[in-house]
Amino acid sequence: MKRPPQGRAIGVVGLGYVGIATAVSFANSGKKVVGYDVDDERMMSLKKGKAPIFEPGLSELVSRHVKNGRLSFADSVDDLIGACNVIFIAVPTPSAKDGTIDLSFLKQAAQDLGYAQSRNPGWRLFVVKSTVVPGTTMNDFAPTMAKCTGGTLGTGFSVASNPEFLAEGTMVEDALHPPRIVIGITDEKSEKLLKSIYAGFHSKVVVLSPTAAELVKYASNSMLATRVSFANEISRMAEKAGVDVYPVLDAVGMDPRIGGKFMRAGPGFGGSCFTKDIKALIAWAKASGLETSLISATLDVNDRQARHVVDLARESTGGLKGKRVALLGLSFKPDTSDTRDSRAYTIVEELLWQEATVSLYDPVAVENFRRGLPHGVADEIGGRLFFASSLKEALRGSDIAIIQCDWEEFRRTPTANWKLLKDKLVVDSRRTLDRKALARNGVRYVSVGLGLD
Ligand code: UDX
């Protein structure tokens, strides 16, 4: 392996989605970057210039910057520390059972980096990029670093917070062109260094304290999730009022004070961040003696919305018992194989509860979905859950279809294929299909927020 550059490179510890996207964005802006991850397989792939995960645009940038030498990888934390004066930490902070975040990876990283720092003296800045509840950088991370380095915060080393706002599918684009960069710092030296690193990004840099920066991350994700739940709650009213919620919310969003983004009604939000972050924020608020009525309601509405999609199917068929339902789209949004917290899990649970048989199909996410099913579910429910290998196979033999995720493949399928459904009914929770074309082919169309005017 090529030796990492000595001295002034940027270090990135934890090379998952966020870590790699961050590393390539720095390399792309002309900086030397050194990465490190405890996962050997991941490191081997990266050293060869191959991105170990799929994200549009990522493999090209990893390959380009490994080749031109801007992106390299260290064999140990000591090697990384020796090469860098600033280290970004992007290790996972998963949900614990009680909703709080599990800080064990961050703690481990702080210890490893702290001991490495004590062996390689000289001021360095350690930046927490992982999503952590307010106060973590100052109250957990910094004291661990101080203990392990044997140094003093501010002189021996400094800490900062720099939350990320990357969405899957557009991660590279989001990392290269962030609408704003939030840095939480405790001294001028750190501010100057971070501003110089981000100078090439031509984005507004917001300077706050580490704790305030941490809260920005949670407030942003809670706001986005709340907008989705708001849209979904209004969609239920549209159904009762007999109108279509889409043009209603489009008109609402034309008010510049409101804006039109993140207000598409559907089966609810999924993904690795929203639910996890909201649960962590609620747990943190509770521990701080606060109530979180609004943010808690966001999660309740989200859970009900996925079940409501099944109710729409039930109401349109007169009962799902013994029916076979094709559930189409298993990832939490299109163009990704990520099924974490996908609404498809809640929909499957509700369908099985209502004694339906389910035929599952997704262009890329079947394996991930299968792995994410609660242990033994597929066996326990005794042959009521099938995985189809094509859309046509899922439709053939099913009574109705529910679309959970709006894959392009569903849009492009000839309308006649939907006639394979015995009950000729599609419940399209994401407005994927052309309902007029379906109607011309004798297929009924039901959707979230689509009142029958
Ligand atoms: C989100 C945030 O956007 C990102 O800034 C943060 O760093 C991580 O969490 P991500 O989870 O990748 O990103 O996906 P996103 O595109 O935000 O969608 C989340 C969920 O909300 C998806 O299930 C999506 O289908 C749903 N959604 C989004 C809606 O149902 N309606 C909308 O209007 C927008």
Coordinates of C-alpha atoms and ligand atoms in Angstrom, one line a residue:
M1 CA 0.0 0.0 0.0
K2 CA 1.1 3.6 -0.7
R3 CA 2.2 5.4 2.4
P4 CA -0.4 8.0 3.5
P5 CA 0.8 11.6 3.1
Q6 CA 2.5 12.9 6.2
G7 CA 1.3 16.0 8.0
R8 CA -1.7 17.9 6.8
A9 CA -4.2 15.6 5.3
I10 CA -7.8 15.3 6.4
G11 CA -8.6 12.0 8.2
V12 CA -12.0 10.3 8.0
V13 CA -12.7 7.5 10.5
G14 CA -15.7 5.3 9.7
L15 CA -16.2 4.6 6.0
G16 CA -19.9 3.9 5.7
Y17 CA -22.2 5.9 3.4
V18 CA -21.5 9.2 5.2
G19 CA -17.8 8.6 5.7
I20 CA -17.0 7.7 2.1
A21 CA -19.2 10.5 0.7
T22 CA -17.5 13.0 3.0
A23 CA -14.0 11.7 2.1
V24 CA -14.6 11.9 -1.7
S25 CA -16.1 15.4 -1.4
F26 CA -12.9 16.6 0.4
A27 CA -10.7 14.8 -2.2
N28 CA -12.8 16.3 -5.0
S29 CA -12.2 19.8 -3.6
G30 CA -8.4 19.2 -4.0
K31 CA -7.5 18.0 -0.5
K32 CA -5.5 15.0 0.6
V33 CA -7.7 12.6 2.5
V34 CA -6.8 9.5 4.5
G35 CA -9.6 7.1 5.5
Y36 CA -9.8 4.3 8.1
D37 CA -12.4 1.8 9.0
V38 CA -12.3 -1.3 11.2
D39 CA -14.0 -3.4 8.5
D40 CA -11.1 -5.2 6.6
E41 CA -13.3 -6.1 3.6
R42 CA -14.4 -2.5 3.2
M43 CA -10.8 -1.3 3.4
M44 CA -9.6 -3.8 0.9
S45 CA -12.2 -2.8 -1.6
L46 CA -11.5 0.9 -1.1
K47 CA -7.7 0.5 -1.4
K48 CA -8.4 -1.0 -4.8
G49 CA -10.4 2.1 -5.7
K50 CA -13.7 0.3 -5.5
A51 CA -16.7 1.8 -3.5
P52 CA -18.0 -1.0 -1.2
I53 CA -21.6 0.4 -1.3
F54 CA -23.8 1.6 -4.1
E55 CA -24.6 5.3 -4.3
P56 CA -25.0 7.2 -7.6
G57 CA -21.7 8.8 -8.6
L58 CA -19.7 7.3 -5.7
S59 CA -17.7 4.6 -7.5
E60 CA -16.4 7.1 -10.1
L61 CA -15.2 9.5 -7.5
V62 CA -13.6 6.8 -5.3
S63 CA -11.8 5.3 -8.3
R64 CA -10.7 8.7 -9.6
H65 CA -9.3 10.0 -6.3
V66 CA -7.6 6.8 -5.3
K67 CA -5.9 6.8 -8.7
N68 CA -4.8 10.4 -8.4
G69 CA -3.5 9.8 -4.9
R70 CA -5.8 12.3 -3.1
L71 CA -7.6 9.6 -1.4
S72 CA -5.6 6.9 0.5
F73 CA -6.2 4.6 3.4
A74 CA -4.3 4.0 6.6
D75 CA -3.6 0.6 8.1
S76 CA -4.0 1.8 11.6
V77 CA -5.4 4.7 13.6
D78 CA -1.8 5.7 14.5
D79 CA -0.9 5.9 10.7
L80 CA -4.0 8.1 10.2
I81 CA -3.2 10.4 13.1
G82 CA 0.4 10.8 11.9
A83 CA -0.8 12.0 8.5
C84 CA -3.6 14.3 9.6
N85 CA -4.2 17.5 11.6
V86 CA -8.0 17.2 11.4
I87 CA -10.0 14.0 11.8
F88 CA -13.7 13.6 11.0
I89 CA -15.5 10.8 12.8
A90 CA -18.4 9.2 10.9
V91 CA -19.0 6.0 12.9
P92 CA -22.5 4.6 13.3
T93 CA -24.7 5.6 16.2
P94 CA -27.5 3.0 15.9
S95 CA -30.8 3.0 17.9
A96 CA -30.7 1.1 21.2
K97 CA -33.9 -0.8 22.2
D98 CA -35.2 2.1 24.3
G99 CA -34.8 4.6 21.4
T100 CA -31.6 6.2 22.8
I101 CA -28.6 6.1 20.5
D102 CA -25.9 3.6 21.1
L103 CA -22.6 5.5 21.5
S104 CA -20.4 2.5 21.8
F105 CA -18.8 2.9 18.3
L106 CA -18.1 6.6 19.0
K107 CA -16.7 5.8 22.4
Q108 CA -14.4 3.2 20.8
A109 CA -13.3 5.7 18.1
A110 CA -12.6 8.3 20.8
Q111 CA -10.5 5.9 22.8
D112 CA -8.5 4.6 19.7
L113 CA -8.0 8.2 18.4
G114 CA -7.2 9.5 21.9
Y115 CA -4.5 6.9 22.6
A116 CA -3.0 7.4 19.1
Q117 CA -3.0 11.1 19.7
S118 CA -1.0 10.6 23.0
R119 CA 1.6 8.7 21.0
N120 CA 1.7 11.3 18.2
P121 CA 1.6 14.7 20.0
G122 CA 0.7 18.0 18.3
W123 CA -2.6 19.9 18.3
R124 CA -5.3 18.2 16.2
L125 CA -9.0 18.8 15.7
F126 CA -11.4 15.9 16.1
V127 CA -14.7 16.5 14.4
V128 CA -17.8 14.5 15.2
K129 CA -19.9 13.9 12.1
S130 CA -21.9 11.0 13.4
T131 CA -25.4 12.0 14.4
V132 CA -25.4 12.5 18.2
V133 CA -27.9 14.0 20.7
P134 CA -27.2 17.5 22.0
G135 CA -24.3 17.6 24.4
T136 CA -22.6 14.4 23.2
T137 CA -19.5 16.1 21.7
M138 CA -18.8 18.2 24.8
N139 CA -20.0 15.9 27.5
D140 CA -19.0 12.4 26.2
F141 CA -16.6 12.7 23.3
A142 CA -14.3 15.5 24.6
P143 CA -13.9 14.0 28.1
T144 CA -13.0 10.6 26.7
M145 CA -10.5 12.2 24.3
A146 CA -9.0 14.2 27.2
K147 CA -8.6 11.1 29.3
C148 CA -7.0 9.0 26.6
T149 CA -4.8 11.7 25.2
G150 CA -3.7 12.9 28.6
G151 CA -4.0 16.4 27.1
T152 CA -6.2 19.3 27.7
L153 CA -9.1 20.4 25.5
G154 CA -8.2 23.5 23.5
T155 CA -4.4 23.2 23.8
G156 CA -3.5 19.5 23.2
F157 CA -6.5 19.0 20.9
S158 CA -9.9 20.5 20.1
V159 CA -13.2 19.0 19.3
A160 CA -16.0 20.1 17.0
S161 CA -19.3 19.0 15.6
N162 CA -20.2 19.0 11.9
P163 CA -23.5 17.2 11.2
E164 CA -24.3 15.9 7.8
F165 CA -27.5 16.3 5.9
L166 CA -26.9 13.7 3.2
A167 CA -29.9 11.8 1.7
E168 CA -29.5 8.4 0.1
G169 CA -29.5 8.4 -3.6
T170 CA -28.2 12.0 -3.8
M171 CA -25.5 11.6 -1.2
V172 CA -22.6 12.5 -3.4
E173 CA -24.4 15.5 -4.9
D174 CA -25.4 16.6 -1.4
A175 CA -21.8 16.2 -0.1
L176 CA -20.3 18.1 -3.1
H177 CA -22.9 20.9 -3.0
P178 CA -24.3 21.3 0.5
P179 CA -27.0 24.1 0.8
R180 CA -25.3 25.0 4.1
I181 CA -22.5 23.7 6.3
V182 CA -23.0 23.7 10.0
I183 CA -19.9 23.7 12.2
G184 CA -20.0 23.6 16.0
I185 CA -16.7 24.8 17.5
T186 CA -15.1 25.9 20.7
D187 CA -12.2 28.0 19.6
E188 CA -11.0 30.2 16.7
K189 CA -8.3 27.9 15.6
S190 CA -10.9 25.1 14.9
E191 CA -13.2 27.6 13.2
K192 CA -10.4 28.8 10.9
L193 CA -9.3 25.3 10.0
L194 CA -12.9 24.1 9.2
K195 CA -13.7 27.2 7.2
S196 CA -10.5 26.6 5.1
I197 CA -11.4 23.0 4.5
Y198 CA -14.9 24.0 3.3
A199 CA -13.8 27.1 1.4
G200 CA -13.8 25.2 -1.9
F201 CA -17.5 24.2 -1.4
H202 CA -18.8 27.7 -1.9
S203 CA -21.6 27.1 0.6
K204 CA -22.7 29.2 3.5
V205 CA -20.9 28.1 6.7
V206 CA -23.0 28.5 9.9
V207 CA -20.9 28.7 13.0
L208 CA -22.4 27.6 16.3
S209 CA -21.4 25.7 19.4
P210 CA -21.0 21.9 19.2
T211 CA -24.2 21.4 21.1
A212 CA -26.2 23.8 19.0
A213 CA -24.9 22.1 15.8
E214 CA -26.0 18.8 17.1
L215 CA -29.5 20.1 17.7
V216 CA -29.6 21.5 14.2
K217 CA -29.3 18.0 12.8
Y218 CA -32.1 16.6 14.9
A219 CA -34.3 19.6 14.4
S220 CA -33.8 19.3 10.6
N221 CA -34.8 15.7 10.4
S222 CA -37.7 16.1 12.8
M223 CA -39.0 19.0 10.7
L224 CA -38.8 17.0 7.5
A225 CA -40.5 14.0 9.0
T226 CA -43.1 16.2 10.5
R227 CA -43.9 17.7 7.1
V228 CA -44.4 14.2 5.7
S229 CA -46.7 13.2 8.6
F230 CA -48.6 16.5 8.2
A231 CA -49.1 15.8 4.5
N232 CA -50.3 12.3 5.4
E233 CA -52.7 13.6 8.0
I234 CA -54.2 16.1 5.5
S235 CA -54.4 13.3 2.9
R236 CA -56.8 11.5 5.2
M237 CA -59.0 14.6 5.4
A238 CA -58.9 14.9 1.6
E239 CA -60.1 11.3 1.3
K240 CA -63.1 12.2 3.6
A241 CA -63.7 15.5 1.8
G242 CA -63.7 13.7 -1.6
V243 CA -60.8 15.6 -3.1
D244 CA -57.3 14.9 -4.3
V245 CA -54.7 15.9 -1.7
Y246 CA -51.9 16.4 -4.3
P247 CA -53.2 19.6 -5.9
V248 CA -54.3 20.8 -2.5
L249 CA -50.7 20.5 -1.0
D250 CA -49.2 21.9 -4.2
A251 CA -51.3 25.0 -3.7
V252 CA -50.4 25.1 0.0
G253 CA -46.7 24.9 -0.9
M254 CA -46.9 27.9 -3.3
D255 CA -46.9 30.1 -0.2
P256 CA -43.2 31.0 0.1
R257 CA -43.5 30.9 3.8
I258 CA -44.4 27.2 3.5
G259 CA -42.6 25.9 0.3
G260 CA -43.6 22.8 -1.6
K261 CA -40.9 20.3 -0.7
F262 CA -41.3 17.3 1.5
M263 CA -45.1 17.3 1.5
R264 CA -45.9 14.3 -0.7
A265 CA -48.5 12.1 0.9
G266 CA -47.8 8.4 0.7
P267 CA -47.4 5.3 3.0
G268 CA -45.2 7.3 5.4
F269 CA -41.5 7.8 5.8
G270 CA -38.8 5.1 6.2
G271 CA -35.0 5.0 6.0
S272 CA -32.2 4.8 8.4
C273 CA -32.5 8.3 9.8
F274 CA -36.0 9.8 10.5
T275 CA -37.4 7.3 12.9
K276 CA -34.1 6.6 14.6
D277 CA -33.3 10.3 15.0
I278 CA -36.8 11.2 16.2
K279 CA -36.8 8.4 18.8
A280 CA -33.3 9.5 20.0
L281 CA -34.5 13.1 20.3
I282 CA -37.7 12.0 22.2
A283 CA -35.6 9.9 24.6
W284 CA -33.1 12.7 25.1
A285 CA -35.9 15.2 25.7
K286 CA -37.6 12.9 28.2
A287 CA -34.4 12.4 30.1
S288 CA -34.2 16.2 30.2
G289 CA -37.7 16.4 31.7
L290 CA -39.5 17.6 28.5
E291 CA -42.6 16.4 26.7
T292 CA -42.5 16.1 22.9
S293 CA -46.1 16.0 21.8
L294 CA -45.6 17.2 18.3
I295 CA -42.6 15.1 17.4
S296 CA -44.0 12.0 19.1
A297 CA -47.2 12.5 17.0
T298 CA -45.1 12.5 13.9
L299 CA -44.1 8.9 14.6
D300 CA -47.7 7.9 15.5
V301 CA -49.1 9.3 12.3
N302 CA -46.4 7.6 10.3
D303 CA -47.2 4.2 11.7
R304 CA -50.9 4.6 11.2
Q305 CA -50.4 5.8 7.6
A306 CA -48.7 2.5 6.5
R307 CA -51.6 0.6 8.1
H308 CA -54.1 2.9 6.4
V309 CA -52.7 1.8 3.0
V310 CA -53.8 -1.7 3.9
D311 CA -57.2 -0.4 5.1
L312 CA -57.7 1.2 1.7
A313 CA -57.2 -2.2 0.1
R314 CA -59.5 -3.8 2.6
E315 CA -62.3 -1.2 2.1
S316 CA -62.0 -1.6 -1.7
T317 CA -62.3 -5.4 -1.7
G318 CA -64.6 -6.0 1.2
G319 CA -62.0 -7.9 3.2
L320 CA -58.5 -9.3 2.7
K321 CA -58.9 -12.7 4.5
G322 CA -57.7 -15.3 2.1
K323 CA -56.8 -12.8 -0.6
R324 CA -53.4 -12.8 -2.3
V325 CA -51.8 -9.3 -2.3
A326 CA -48.8 -8.4 -4.5
L327 CA -46.7 -5.9 -2.4
L328 CA -44.5 -4.0 -4.9
G329 CA -41.5 -2.0 -3.9
L330 CA -39.7 -3.0 -0.6
S331 CA -37.0 -0.4 -0.3
F332 CA -37.8 2.8 1.7
K333 CA -37.6 4.9 -1.4
P334 CA -36.8 4.2 -5.1
D335 CA -33.3 3.7 -6.6
T336 CA -31.9 2.1 -3.4
S337 CA -31.7 -1.4 -2.1
D338 CA -31.9 0.0 1.5
T339 CA -35.0 -1.4 3.3
R340 CA -34.2 0.0 6.7
D341 CA -37.4 1.1 8.4
S342 CA -39.2 0.6 5.1
R343 CA -43.0 1.0 5.4
A344 CA -43.2 -2.3 3.5
Y345 CA -42.5 -4.1 6.8
T346 CA -45.5 -2.4 8.5
I347 CA -47.7 -3.2 5.5
V348 CA -46.6 -6.9 5.5
E349 CA -47.3 -7.1 9.2
E350 CA -50.8 -5.6 8.7
L351 CA -51.6 -7.8 5.7
L352 CA -50.6 -10.9 7.6
W353 CA -52.7 -9.7 10.6
Q354 CA -55.6 -9.3 8.2
E355 CA -55.0 -12.9 7.1
A356 CA -53.9 -12.1 3.5
T357 CA -51.2 -14.0 1.6
V358 CA -48.4 -11.7 0.3
S359 CA -46.4 -11.9 -2.8
L360 CA -43.4 -9.6 -2.5
Y361 CA -41.5 -8.0 -5.4
D362 CA -38.8 -5.4 -5.7
P363 CA -36.2 -4.8 -8.5
V364 CA -33.2 -4.8 -6.1
A365 CA -34.2 -4.9 -2.5
V366 CA -35.5 -8.4 -2.0
E367 CA -32.5 -9.8 -0.2
N368 CA -32.2 -6.9 2.2
F369 CA -35.9 -7.1 2.9
R370 CA -35.7 -10.8 3.7
R371 CA -32.8 -10.2 6.0
G372 CA -34.7 -7.4 7.8
L373 CA -37.8 -9.5 8.5
P374 CA -38.1 -10.3 12.2
H375 CA -36.3 -13.6 12.8
G376 CA -38.3 -16.6 11.7
V377 CA -41.3 -14.6 10.4
A378 CA -41.3 -16.2 6.9
D379 CA -41.4 -19.7 8.4
E380 CA -43.8 -19.0 11.3
I381 CA -46.6 -17.7 9.1
G382 CA -46.6 -20.9 7.2
G383 CA -46.3 -20.1 3.5
R384 CA -48.3 -16.9 3.5
L385 CA -45.2 -14.8 2.3
F386 CA -43.7 -15.4 -1.1
F387 CA -40.9 -13.7 -2.9
A388 CA -41.6 -13.2 -6.7
S389 CA -38.7 -12.9 -9.1
S390 CA -40.4 -10.6 -11.5
L391 CA -43.2 -8.0 -11.4
K392 CA -45.3 -10.2 -13.8
E393 CA -44.8 -13.2 -11.5
A394 CA -46.0 -11.1 -8.5
L395 CA -49.1 -9.9 -10.4
R396 CA -50.0 -13.2 -11.8
G397 CA -52.0 -15.2 -9.3
S398 CA -52.6 -12.2 -7.0
D399 CA -56.0 -10.6 -6.4
I400 CA -54.8 -7.1 -5.9
A401 CA -51.5 -5.1 -5.8
I402 CA -50.2 -2.5 -3.3
I403 CA -47.4 -0.2 -4.5
Q404 CA -45.3 0.8 -1.5
C405 CA -42.4 2.4 -3.5
D406 CA -42.5 4.2 -6.8
W407 CA -39.9 2.3 -8.9
E408 CA -39.6 3.4 -12.5
E409 CA -40.0 -0.2 -13.5
F410 CA -43.6 -0.2 -12.3
R411 CA -44.3 3.0 -14.2
R412 CA -42.9 1.5 -17.4
T413 CA -44.7 -1.8 -17.2
P414 CA -47.4 -2.0 -20.0
T415 CA -50.8 -1.1 -18.5
A416 CA -52.2 -4.5 -19.7
N417 CA -50.0 -6.3 -17.2
W418 CA -52.0 -4.9 -14.3
K419 CA -55.0 -6.8 -15.8
L420 CA -53.3 -10.0 -14.6
L421 CA -54.7 -9.1 -11.1
K422 CA -57.8 -11.2 -10.4
D423 CA -59.7 -8.3 -8.7
K424 CA -58.3 -5.7 -11.1
L425 CA -57.4 -3.4 -8.3
V426 CA -54.2 -1.4 -7.6
V427 CA -53.6 0.5 -4.4
D428 CA -50.9 2.9 -5.4
S429 CA -49.6 4.7 -2.2
R430 CA -47.1 6.8 -4.2
R431 CA -49.0 7.9 -7.3
T432 CA -46.7 5.8 -9.5
L433 CA -49.1 4.8 -12.2
D434 CA -51.4 6.6 -14.7
R435 CA -54.8 6.0 -13.3
K436 CA -56.6 7.1 -16.5
A437 CA -54.7 4.5 -18.5
L438 CA -55.6 1.9 -15.9
A439 CA -59.2 2.9 -15.9
R440 CA -59.3 2.5 -19.8
N441 CA -58.0 -1.1 -19.2
G442 CA -60.7 -1.8 -16.6
V443 CA -58.3 -1.7 -13.6
R444 CA -59.5 0.2 -10.5
Y445 CA -57.1 2.6 -8.9
V446 CA -57.1 3.6 -5.3
S447 CA -54.5 5.9 -3.7
V448 CA -53.6 7.7 -0.5
G449 CA -55.3 11.1 -0.4
L450 CA -57.4 10.5 -3.5
G451 CA -61.0 11.2 -2.5
L452 CA -63.5 10.1 -5.0
D453 CA -64.8 13.4 -6.4
Ligands
UDX1 C1 -33.0 11.9 5.2 C2 -32.7 13.4 5.1 O1 -33.3 13.9 3.9 C3 -31.3 13.7 5.2 O2 -31.0 15.1 5.1 C4 -30.7 13.1 6.4 O3 -29.3 13.3 6.5 C5 -31.0 11.6 6.5 O4 -32.4 11.4 6.4 P1 -33.0 9.8 3.6 O5 -33.5 9.0 4.7 O6 -31.9 9.3 2.8 O7 -32.5 11.3 4.1 O8 -34.3 10.0 2.6 P2 -35.3 11.1 2.2 O9 -35.2 11.4 0.8 O10 -35.2 12.3 3.1 O11 -36.7 10.4 2.5 C6 -37.1 9.8 3.7 C7 -38.4 9.2 3.6 O12 -39.5 10.1 3.5 C8 -38.6 8.2 2.4 O13 -39.3 7.1 2.8 C9 -39.5 9.1 1.5 O14 -40.2 8.3 0.6 C10 -40.4 9.8 2.4 N1 -40.9 11.0 1.9 C11 -40.1 12.1 1.6 C12 -42.3 11.1 1.7 O15 -43.1 10.2 2.0 N2 -42.8 12.3 1.3 C13 -42.0 13.4 1.0 O16 -42.6 14.4 0.6 C14 -40.6 13.3 1.1

